[in-house]
Amino acid sequence: MQSNTIPSITLPSAEHNPTQCRAIQYNSSMQSNTEIRKVVQTLEQTAREILILLQGVHQEAGFKDIPAKCVKVREHFSTVRSQLAILKTKFPSEQYYRFHDQWRFVLQRLVFLASFLVYLETEELVTREAVAEILGIEYEREKGFHLDIEDYLSGVLNLASELSRLAVNSVTARDYARPLRIATFINELDFGFRLLNLKNDSLRKRYDGLKYDVKKIEEVVYDLSIRGLSRSQPSTSSADK
């Protein structure tokens, strides 16, 4: 008598099926990309809000209100830390550079904003470690989500153009001592970058921009000198206010 038993069929699991495995990896990657993009958009919005606050220092009345503006900016950076904490959860830490391009530009913008903030507070260059602390991330690659050295350098280079603008607006606000201090700071920054062997094309182009900013600030200082204004005020930094 013939048996009616249906023979069992063993289907290959995903781990033994390369096509299915690739499909799963692709879907997982797409989901991570989507979630990362959403967080990056919130970071970009917060960065815009911080920039608006800092842009206020370029107004004549803004020079008198620098400490208060810095306090408000610090408060906004607490939001940035929360957003970056969420971003860390959207992908495995060992895949940092796989997704790095998605947040690279906003992170460079945040470095610039943090460096401008610290300059307004202390008139000193913020360190990479200090920026990482402001952002609530690591500065060592081995520890996971970190501040890449090239992102730090790019952000700092963006500071130069902002300070050249500040030097010009300082004259308008009759703060004649500030451009001299900015010139000293920018010259030291330029010297530091000249010691580096910049292999990144983008960094080299931005460094070319720094040379232009140095020249622009030197022209401001020279103009003050020939007008006899470079020594008309005692040197008072915002950190002393």
mmCIF file with all atom_site columns, C-alpha atoms in Angstrom, residues 84 97 221 226 239:
data_model
loop_
_atom_site.group_PDB
_atom_site.id
_atom_site.type_symbol
_atom_site.label_atom_id
_atom_site.label_alt_id
_atom_site.label_comp_id
_atom_site.label_asym_id
_atom_site.label_entity_id
_atom_site.label_seq_id
_atom_site.pdbx_PDB_ins_code
_atom_site.Cartn_x
_atom_site.Cartn_y
_atom_site.Cartn_z
_atom_site.occupancy
_atom_site.B_iso_or_equiv
_atom_site.pdbx_formal_charge
_atom_site.auth_seq_id
_atom_site.auth_comp_id
_atom_site.auth_asym_id
_atom_site.auth_atom_id
_atom_site.pdbx_PDB_model_num
ATOM 1 C CA . LEU A 1 84  ? 23.630 63.355  19.925 1.00 0.00 ? 84  LEU A CA 1
ATOM 2 C CA . TYR A 1 97  ? 32.494 55.665  9.689  1.00 0.00 ? 97  TYR A CA 1
ATOM 3 C CA . VAL A 1 221 ? 44.355 96.663  12.187 1.00 0.00 ? 221 VAL A CA 1
ATOM 4 C CA . ILE A 1 226 ? 46.906 104.979 10.528 1.00 0.00 ? 226 ILE A CA 1
ATOM 5 C CA . ALA A 1 239 ? 36.074 87.231  29.571 1.00 0.00 ? 239 ALA A CA 1
#
